[in-house]
PDB file of C-alpha atoms in Angstrom:
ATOM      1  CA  UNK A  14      -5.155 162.234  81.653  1.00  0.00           C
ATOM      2  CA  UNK A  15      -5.303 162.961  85.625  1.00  0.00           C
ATOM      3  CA  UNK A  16      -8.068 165.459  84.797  1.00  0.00           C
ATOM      4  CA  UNK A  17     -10.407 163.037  83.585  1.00  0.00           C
ATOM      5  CA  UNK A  18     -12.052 162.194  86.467  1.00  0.00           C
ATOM      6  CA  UNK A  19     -15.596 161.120  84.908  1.00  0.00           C
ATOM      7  CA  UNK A  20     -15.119 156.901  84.887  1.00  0.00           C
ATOM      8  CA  UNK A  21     -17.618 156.659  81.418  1.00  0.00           C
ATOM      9  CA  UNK A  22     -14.998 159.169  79.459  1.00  0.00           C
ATOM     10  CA  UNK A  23     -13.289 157.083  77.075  1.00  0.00           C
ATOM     11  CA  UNK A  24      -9.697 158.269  75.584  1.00  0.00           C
ATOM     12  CA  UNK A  25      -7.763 157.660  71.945  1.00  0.00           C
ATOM     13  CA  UNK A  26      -4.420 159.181  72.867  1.00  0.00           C
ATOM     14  CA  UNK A  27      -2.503 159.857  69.719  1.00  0.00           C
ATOM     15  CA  UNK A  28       0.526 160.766  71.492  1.00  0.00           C
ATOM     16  CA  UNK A  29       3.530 158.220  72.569  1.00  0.00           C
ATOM     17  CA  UNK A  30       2.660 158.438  75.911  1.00  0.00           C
ATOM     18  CA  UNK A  31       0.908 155.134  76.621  1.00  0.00           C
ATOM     19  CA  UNK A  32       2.184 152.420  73.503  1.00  0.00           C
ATOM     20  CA  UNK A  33       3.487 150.429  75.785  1.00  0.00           C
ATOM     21  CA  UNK A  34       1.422 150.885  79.138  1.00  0.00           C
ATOM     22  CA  UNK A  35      -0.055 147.177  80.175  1.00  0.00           C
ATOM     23  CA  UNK A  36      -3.029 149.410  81.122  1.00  0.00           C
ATOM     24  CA  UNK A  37      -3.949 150.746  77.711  1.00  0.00           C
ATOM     25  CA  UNK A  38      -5.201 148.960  74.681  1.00  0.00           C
ATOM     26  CA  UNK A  39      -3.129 148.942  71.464  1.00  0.00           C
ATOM     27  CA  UNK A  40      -4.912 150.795  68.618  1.00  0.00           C
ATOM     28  CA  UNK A  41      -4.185 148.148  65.598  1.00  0.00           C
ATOM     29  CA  UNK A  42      -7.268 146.208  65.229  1.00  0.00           C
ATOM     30  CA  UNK A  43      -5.572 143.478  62.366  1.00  0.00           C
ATOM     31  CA  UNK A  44      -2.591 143.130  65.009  1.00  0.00           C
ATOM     32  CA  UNK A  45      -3.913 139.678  66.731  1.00  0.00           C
ATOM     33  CA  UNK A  46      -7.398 137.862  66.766  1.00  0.00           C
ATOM     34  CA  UNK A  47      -9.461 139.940  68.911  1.00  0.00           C
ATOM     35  CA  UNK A  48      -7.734 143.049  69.191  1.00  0.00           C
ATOM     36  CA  UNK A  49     -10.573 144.925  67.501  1.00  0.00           C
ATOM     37  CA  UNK A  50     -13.165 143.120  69.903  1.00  0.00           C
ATOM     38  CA  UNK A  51     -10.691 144.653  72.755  1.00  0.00           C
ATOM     39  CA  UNK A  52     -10.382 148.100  71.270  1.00  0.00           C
ATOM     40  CA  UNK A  53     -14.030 148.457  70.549  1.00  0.00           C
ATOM     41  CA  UNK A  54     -14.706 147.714  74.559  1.00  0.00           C
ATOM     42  CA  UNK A  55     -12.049 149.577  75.823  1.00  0.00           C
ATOM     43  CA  UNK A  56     -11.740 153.050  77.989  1.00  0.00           C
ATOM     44  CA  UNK A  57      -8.230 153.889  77.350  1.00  0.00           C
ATOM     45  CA  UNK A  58      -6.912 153.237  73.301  1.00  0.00           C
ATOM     46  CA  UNK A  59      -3.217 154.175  72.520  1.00  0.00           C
ATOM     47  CA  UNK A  60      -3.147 155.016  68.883  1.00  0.00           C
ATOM     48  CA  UNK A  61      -0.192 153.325  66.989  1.00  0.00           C
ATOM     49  CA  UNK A  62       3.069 155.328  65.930  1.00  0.00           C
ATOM     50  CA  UNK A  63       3.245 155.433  61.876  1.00  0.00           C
ATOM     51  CA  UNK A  64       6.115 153.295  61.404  1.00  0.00           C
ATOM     52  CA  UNK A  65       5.390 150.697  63.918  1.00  0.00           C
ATOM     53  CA  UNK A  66       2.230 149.935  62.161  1.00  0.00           C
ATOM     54  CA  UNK A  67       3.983 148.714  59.191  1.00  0.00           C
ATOM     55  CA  UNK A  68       6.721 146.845  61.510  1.00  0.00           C
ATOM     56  CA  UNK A  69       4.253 144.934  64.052  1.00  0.00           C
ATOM     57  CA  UNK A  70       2.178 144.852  60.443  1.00  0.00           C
ATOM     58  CA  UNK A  71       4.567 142.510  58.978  1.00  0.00           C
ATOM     59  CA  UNK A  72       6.332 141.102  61.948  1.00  0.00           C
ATOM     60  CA  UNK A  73       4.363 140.224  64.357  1.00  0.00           C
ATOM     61  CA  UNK A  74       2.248 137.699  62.757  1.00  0.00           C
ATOM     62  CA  UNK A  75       5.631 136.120  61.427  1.00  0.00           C
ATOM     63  CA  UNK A  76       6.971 136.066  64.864  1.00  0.00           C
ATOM     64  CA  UNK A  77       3.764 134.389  66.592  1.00  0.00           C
ATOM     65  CA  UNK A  78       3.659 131.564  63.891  1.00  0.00           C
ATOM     66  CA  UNK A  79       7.626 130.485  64.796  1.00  0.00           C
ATOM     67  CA  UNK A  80       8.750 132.044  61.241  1.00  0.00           C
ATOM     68  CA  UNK A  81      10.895 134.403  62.983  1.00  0.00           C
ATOM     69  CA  UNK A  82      12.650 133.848  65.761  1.00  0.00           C
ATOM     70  CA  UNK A  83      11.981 135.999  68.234  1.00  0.00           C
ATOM     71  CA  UNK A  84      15.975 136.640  68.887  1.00  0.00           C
ATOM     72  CA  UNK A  85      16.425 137.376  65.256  1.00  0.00           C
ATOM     73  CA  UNK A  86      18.347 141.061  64.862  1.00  0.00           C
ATOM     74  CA  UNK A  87      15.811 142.743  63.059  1.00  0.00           C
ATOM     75  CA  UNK A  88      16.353 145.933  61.018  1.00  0.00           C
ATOM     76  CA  UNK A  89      13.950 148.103  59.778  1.00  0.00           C
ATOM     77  CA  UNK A  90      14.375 151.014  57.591  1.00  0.00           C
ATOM     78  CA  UNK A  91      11.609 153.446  56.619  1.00  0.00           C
ATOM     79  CA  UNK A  92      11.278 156.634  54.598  1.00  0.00           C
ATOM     80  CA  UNK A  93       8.017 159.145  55.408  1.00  0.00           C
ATOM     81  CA  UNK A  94       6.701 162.019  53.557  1.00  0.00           C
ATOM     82  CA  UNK A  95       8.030 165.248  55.262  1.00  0.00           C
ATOM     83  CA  UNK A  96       4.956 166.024  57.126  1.00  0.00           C
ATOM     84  CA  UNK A  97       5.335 162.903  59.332  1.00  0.00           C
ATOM     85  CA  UNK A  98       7.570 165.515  60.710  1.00  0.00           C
ATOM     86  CA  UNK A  99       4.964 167.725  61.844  1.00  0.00           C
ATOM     87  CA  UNK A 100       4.865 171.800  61.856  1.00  0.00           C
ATOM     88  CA  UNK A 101       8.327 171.851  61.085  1.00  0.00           C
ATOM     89  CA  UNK A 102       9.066 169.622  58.295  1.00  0.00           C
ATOM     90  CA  UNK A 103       6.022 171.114  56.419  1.00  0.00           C
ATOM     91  CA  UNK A 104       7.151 174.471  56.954  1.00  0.00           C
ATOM     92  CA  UNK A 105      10.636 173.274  55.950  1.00  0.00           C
ATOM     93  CA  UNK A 106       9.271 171.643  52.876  1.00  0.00           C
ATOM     94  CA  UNK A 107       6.719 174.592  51.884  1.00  0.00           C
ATOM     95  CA  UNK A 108       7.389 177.384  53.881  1.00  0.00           C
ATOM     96  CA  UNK A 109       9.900 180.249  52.854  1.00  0.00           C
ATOM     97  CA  UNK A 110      13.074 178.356  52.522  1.00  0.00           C
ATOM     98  CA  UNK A 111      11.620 175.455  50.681  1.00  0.00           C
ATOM     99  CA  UNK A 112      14.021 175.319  47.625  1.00  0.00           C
ATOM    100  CA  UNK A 113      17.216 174.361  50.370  1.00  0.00           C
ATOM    101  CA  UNK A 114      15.290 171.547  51.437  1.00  0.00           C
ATOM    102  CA  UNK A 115      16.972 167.851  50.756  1.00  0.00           C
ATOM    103  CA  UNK A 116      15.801 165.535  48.648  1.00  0.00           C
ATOM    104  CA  UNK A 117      16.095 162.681  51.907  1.00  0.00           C
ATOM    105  CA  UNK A 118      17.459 163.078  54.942  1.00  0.00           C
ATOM    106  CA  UNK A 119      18.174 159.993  57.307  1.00  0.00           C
ATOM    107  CA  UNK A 120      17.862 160.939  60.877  1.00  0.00           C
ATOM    108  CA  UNK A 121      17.487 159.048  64.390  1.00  0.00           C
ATOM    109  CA  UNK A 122      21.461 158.235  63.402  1.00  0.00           C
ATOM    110  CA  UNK A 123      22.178 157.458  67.733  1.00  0.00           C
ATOM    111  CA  UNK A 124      19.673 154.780  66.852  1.00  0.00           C
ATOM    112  CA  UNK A 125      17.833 155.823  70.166  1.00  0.00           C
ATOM    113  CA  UNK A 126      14.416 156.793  68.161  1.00  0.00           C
ATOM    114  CA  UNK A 127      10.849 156.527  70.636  1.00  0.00           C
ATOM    115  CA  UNK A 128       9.696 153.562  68.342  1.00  0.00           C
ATOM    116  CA  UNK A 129      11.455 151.008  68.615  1.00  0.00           C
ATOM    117  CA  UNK A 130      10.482 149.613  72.137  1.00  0.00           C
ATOM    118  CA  UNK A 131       6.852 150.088  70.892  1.00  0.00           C
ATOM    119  CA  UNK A 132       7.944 147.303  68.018  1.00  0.00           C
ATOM    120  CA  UNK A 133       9.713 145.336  70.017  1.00  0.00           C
ATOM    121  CA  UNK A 134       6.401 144.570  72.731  1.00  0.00           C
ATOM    122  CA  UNK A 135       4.315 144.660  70.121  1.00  0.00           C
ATOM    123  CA  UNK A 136       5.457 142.275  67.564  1.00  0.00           C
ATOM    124  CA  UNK A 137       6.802 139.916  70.273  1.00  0.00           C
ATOM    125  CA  UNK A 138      10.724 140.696  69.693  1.00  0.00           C
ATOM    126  CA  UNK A 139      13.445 139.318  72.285  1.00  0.00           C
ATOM    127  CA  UNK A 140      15.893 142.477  71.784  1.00  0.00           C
ATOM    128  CA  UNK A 141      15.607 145.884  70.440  1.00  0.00           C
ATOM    129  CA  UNK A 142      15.330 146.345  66.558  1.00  0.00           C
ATOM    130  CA  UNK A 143      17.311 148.490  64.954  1.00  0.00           C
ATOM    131  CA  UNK A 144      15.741 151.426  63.676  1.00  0.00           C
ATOM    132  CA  UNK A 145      16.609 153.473  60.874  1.00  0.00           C
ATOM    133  CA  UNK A 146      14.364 156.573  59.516  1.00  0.00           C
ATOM    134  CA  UNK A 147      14.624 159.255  57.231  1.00  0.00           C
ATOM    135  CA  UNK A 148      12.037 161.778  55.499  1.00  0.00           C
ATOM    136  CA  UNK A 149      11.773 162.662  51.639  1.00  0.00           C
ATOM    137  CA  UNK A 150      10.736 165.242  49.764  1.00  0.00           C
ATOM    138  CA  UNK A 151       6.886 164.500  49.556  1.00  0.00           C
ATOM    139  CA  UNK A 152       3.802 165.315  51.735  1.00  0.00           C
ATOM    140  CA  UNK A 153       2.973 162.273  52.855  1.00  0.00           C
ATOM    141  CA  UNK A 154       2.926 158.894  52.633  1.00  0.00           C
ATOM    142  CA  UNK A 155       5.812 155.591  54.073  1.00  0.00           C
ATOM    143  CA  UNK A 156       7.610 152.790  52.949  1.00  0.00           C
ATOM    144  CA  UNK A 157       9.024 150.858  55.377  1.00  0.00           C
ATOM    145  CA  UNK A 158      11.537 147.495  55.046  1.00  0.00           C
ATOM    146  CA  UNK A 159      12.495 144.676  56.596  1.00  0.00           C
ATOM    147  CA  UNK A 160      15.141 142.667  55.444  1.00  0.00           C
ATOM    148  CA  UNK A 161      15.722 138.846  56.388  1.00  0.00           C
ATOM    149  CA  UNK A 162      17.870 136.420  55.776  1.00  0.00           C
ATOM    150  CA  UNK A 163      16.709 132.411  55.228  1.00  0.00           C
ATOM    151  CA  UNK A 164      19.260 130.819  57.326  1.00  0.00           C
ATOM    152  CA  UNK A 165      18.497 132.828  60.152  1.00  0.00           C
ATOM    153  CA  UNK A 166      14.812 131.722  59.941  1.00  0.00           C
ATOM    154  CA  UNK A 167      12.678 128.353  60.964  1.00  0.00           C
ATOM    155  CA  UNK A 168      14.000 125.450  59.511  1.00  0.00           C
ATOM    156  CA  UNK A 169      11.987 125.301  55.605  1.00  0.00           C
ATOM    157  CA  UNK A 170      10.908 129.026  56.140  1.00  0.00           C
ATOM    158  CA  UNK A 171      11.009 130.866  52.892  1.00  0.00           C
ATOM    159  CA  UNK A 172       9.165 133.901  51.059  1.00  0.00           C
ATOM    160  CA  UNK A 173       6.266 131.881  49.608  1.00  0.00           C
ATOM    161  CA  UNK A 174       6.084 130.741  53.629  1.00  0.00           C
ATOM    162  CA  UNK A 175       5.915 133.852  55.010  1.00  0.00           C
ATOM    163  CA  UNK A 176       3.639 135.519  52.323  1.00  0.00           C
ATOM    164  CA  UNK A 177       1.662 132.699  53.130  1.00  0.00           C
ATOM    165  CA  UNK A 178       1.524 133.448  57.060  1.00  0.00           C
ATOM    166  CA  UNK A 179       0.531 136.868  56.291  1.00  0.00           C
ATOM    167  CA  UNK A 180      -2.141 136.239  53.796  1.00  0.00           C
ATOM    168  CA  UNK A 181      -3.841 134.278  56.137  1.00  0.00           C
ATOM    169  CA  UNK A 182      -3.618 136.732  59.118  1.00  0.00           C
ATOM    170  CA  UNK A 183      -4.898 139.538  57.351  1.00  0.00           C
ATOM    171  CA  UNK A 184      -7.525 137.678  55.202  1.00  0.00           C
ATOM    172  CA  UNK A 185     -10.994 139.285  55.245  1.00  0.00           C
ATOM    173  CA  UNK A 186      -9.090 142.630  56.735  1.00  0.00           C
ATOM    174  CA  UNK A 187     -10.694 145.846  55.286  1.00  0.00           C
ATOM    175  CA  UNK A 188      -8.132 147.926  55.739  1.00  0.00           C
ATOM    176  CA  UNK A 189      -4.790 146.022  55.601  1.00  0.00           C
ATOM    177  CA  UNK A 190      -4.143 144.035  52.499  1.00  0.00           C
ATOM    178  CA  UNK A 191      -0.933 141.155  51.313  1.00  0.00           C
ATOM    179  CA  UNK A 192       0.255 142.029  47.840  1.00  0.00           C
ATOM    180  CA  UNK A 193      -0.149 138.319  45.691  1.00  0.00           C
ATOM    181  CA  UNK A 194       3.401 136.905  45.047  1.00  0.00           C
ATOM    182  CA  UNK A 195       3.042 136.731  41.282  1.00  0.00           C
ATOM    183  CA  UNK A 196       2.234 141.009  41.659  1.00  0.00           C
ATOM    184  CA  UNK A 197       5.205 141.013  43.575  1.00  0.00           C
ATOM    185  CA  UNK A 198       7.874 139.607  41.149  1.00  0.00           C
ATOM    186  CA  UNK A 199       6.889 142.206  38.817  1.00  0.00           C
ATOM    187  CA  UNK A 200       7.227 145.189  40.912  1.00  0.00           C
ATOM    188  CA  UNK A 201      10.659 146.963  40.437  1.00  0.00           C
ATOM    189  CA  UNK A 202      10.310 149.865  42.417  1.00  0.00           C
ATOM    190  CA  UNK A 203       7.798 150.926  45.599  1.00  0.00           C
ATOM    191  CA  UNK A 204       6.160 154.153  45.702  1.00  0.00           C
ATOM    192  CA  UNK A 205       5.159 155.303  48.888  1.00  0.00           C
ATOM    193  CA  UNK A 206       2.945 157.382  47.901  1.00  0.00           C
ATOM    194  CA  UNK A 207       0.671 154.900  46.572  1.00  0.00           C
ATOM    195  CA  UNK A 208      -1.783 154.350  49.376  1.00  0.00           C
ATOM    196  CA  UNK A 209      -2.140 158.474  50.367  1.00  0.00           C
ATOM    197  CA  UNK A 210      -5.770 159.655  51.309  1.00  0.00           C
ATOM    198  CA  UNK A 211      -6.523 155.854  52.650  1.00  0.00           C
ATOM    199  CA  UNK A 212      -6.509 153.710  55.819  1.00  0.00           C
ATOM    200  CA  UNK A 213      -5.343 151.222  53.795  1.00  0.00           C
ATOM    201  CA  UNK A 214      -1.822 149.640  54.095  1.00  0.00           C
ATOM    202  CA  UNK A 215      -0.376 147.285  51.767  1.00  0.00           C
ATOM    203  CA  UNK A 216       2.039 144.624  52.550  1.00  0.00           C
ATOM    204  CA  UNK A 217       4.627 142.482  50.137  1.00  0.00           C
ATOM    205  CA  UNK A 218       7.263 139.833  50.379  1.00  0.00           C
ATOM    206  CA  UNK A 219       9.967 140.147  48.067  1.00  0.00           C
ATOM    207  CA  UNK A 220      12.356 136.650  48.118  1.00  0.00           C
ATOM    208  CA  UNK A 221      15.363 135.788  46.191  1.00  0.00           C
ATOM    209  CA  UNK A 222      15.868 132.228  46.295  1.00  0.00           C
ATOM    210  CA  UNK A 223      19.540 132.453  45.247  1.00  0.00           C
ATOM    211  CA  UNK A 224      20.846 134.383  47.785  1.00  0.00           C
ATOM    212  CA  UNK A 225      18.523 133.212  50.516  1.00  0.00           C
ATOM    213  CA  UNK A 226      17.250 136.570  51.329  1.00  0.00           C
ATOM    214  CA  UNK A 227      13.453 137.883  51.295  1.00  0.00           C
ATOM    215  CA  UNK A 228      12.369 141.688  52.063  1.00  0.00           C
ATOM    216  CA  UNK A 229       9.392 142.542  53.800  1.00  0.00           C
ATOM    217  CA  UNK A 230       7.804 145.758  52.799  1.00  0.00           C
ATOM    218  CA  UNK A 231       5.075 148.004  54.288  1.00  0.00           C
ATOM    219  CA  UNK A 232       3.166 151.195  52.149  1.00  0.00           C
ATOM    220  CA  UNK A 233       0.621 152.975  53.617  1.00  0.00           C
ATOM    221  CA  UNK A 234      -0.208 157.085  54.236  1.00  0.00           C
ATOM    222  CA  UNK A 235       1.547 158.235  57.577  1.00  0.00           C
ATOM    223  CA  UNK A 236      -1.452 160.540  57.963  1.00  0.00           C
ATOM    224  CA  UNK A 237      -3.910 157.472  56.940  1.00  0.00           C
ATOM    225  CA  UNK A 238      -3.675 154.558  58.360  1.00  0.00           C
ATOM    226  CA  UNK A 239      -0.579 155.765  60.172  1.00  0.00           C
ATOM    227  CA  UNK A 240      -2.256 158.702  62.303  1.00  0.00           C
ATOM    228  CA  UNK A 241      -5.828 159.916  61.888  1.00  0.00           C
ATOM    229  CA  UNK A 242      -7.186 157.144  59.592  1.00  0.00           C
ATOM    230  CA  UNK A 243      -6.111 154.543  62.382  1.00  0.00           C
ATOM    231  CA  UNK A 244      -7.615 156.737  65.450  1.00  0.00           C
ATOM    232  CA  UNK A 245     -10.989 157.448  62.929  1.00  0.00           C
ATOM    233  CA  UNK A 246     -11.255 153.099  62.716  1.00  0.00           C
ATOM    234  CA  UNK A 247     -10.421 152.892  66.768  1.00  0.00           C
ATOM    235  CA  UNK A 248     -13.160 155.616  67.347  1.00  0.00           C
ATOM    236  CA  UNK A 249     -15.703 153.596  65.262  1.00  0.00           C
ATOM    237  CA  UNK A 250     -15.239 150.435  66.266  1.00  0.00           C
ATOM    238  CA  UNK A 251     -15.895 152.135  70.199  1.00  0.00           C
ATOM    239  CA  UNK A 252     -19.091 154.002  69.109  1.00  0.00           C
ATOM    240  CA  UNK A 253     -20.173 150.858  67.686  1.00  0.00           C
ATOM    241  CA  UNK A 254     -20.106 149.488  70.909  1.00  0.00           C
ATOM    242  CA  UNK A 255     -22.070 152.372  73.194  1.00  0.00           C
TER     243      UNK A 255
END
């Protein structure tokens, strides 16, 4: 960045460098009203991290409605395709040695991974989440979960309350899309893998009344709308705007 001394060049920085610099704009344009107004006029655009997408995806618009109290311990637990990795997890999963390759491997186990003070300004969070990633054995693609418990919420929150609070932040959004509750019941099992070659990312609420618990959960490509797909939307919505 300090050899970019022209004042009209304008930057999408896909590395962690500047998530949470006050200076930089935040590359999610369904985060908040406006933030695709801001991105499209900005200079400087810090491109999300894949897994906080689908975090400040589902919490943040939870926390900024009083759902969620900002103090609540959150705990988020995602599994990526191996190439979320980079060069060496796809050389790991399809180079030479391939066939010793596991099946899932958790990582990030000192719980001291880059992303979670990215989630944590972003969504609006009081304390640090607690972060727990691993990788599987296929290409590409993330689901990522959020577990919550009633009590712990506003007083008459529930699932049909939160899916409620997301539906309406992410109506009309072309990209990020709130799985209907009565799809929901029926699912049994989430493939993360099901949104791979898009920028789309799905969201879902999962509740169980009897126990008072509800899961949030987050499925989108971790090249898509978790890398490239998200810095292709930035980069149109500023050439929209020369």
């Amino acid at each position: 960045m300090s050899a970019i001394v022209n004042p009209s060049v304008r930057v999408i920085d896909a590395s962690s460098a500047y998530r949470t610099h006050p200076e930089w704009t935040y590359g999610f344009p369904e985060m908040a009203p406006g933030q695709a107004a801001r991105i499209a006029n900005a200079r400087r655009v810090t491109n999300p991290g894949c897994y906080p997408t689908g975090a400040i995806g589902l919490l943040r618009p939870l926390v900024q409605a009083g759902l969620v109290p900002a103090s609540y311990p959150i705990s988020i637990h995602a599994v990526s395709g191996y190439s979320g990795r980079g060069r060496a997890g796809v050389e790991a999963y399809e180079g030479a040695d391939a066939v010793n390759a596991p099946a899932l491997q958790v990582y990030g186990l000192e719980l001291a991974h880059k992303h979670p003070p990215e989630i944590q300004q972003h969504v609006g969070l009081a304390q640090r989440p607690i972060f727990v990633p691993a990788y599987g054995a296929f290409r590409q693609g993330i689901v990522l979960t959020v577990p919550l418990a009633l009590r712990l919420l506003a007083p008459g929150a529930e699932g049909a309350t939160l899916h409620a609070c997301l539906a309406r932040h992410y109506a009309g959004a072309a990209h990020v899309h709130v799985l209907p509750l009565h799809e929901s019941r029926v699912l049994t099992h989430m493939d993360p893998q099901l949104l791979n070659g898009t920028n789309d990312m799905q969201l879902s609420v999962f509740p169980n009344l009897e126990h008072g618990h509800v899961l949030l959960s987050a499925v989108f490509d971790n090249l898509g709308k978790g890398a490239s797909g998200a810095a292709v939307q930035n980069l149109n919505l500023m050439l929209k705007k020369q």
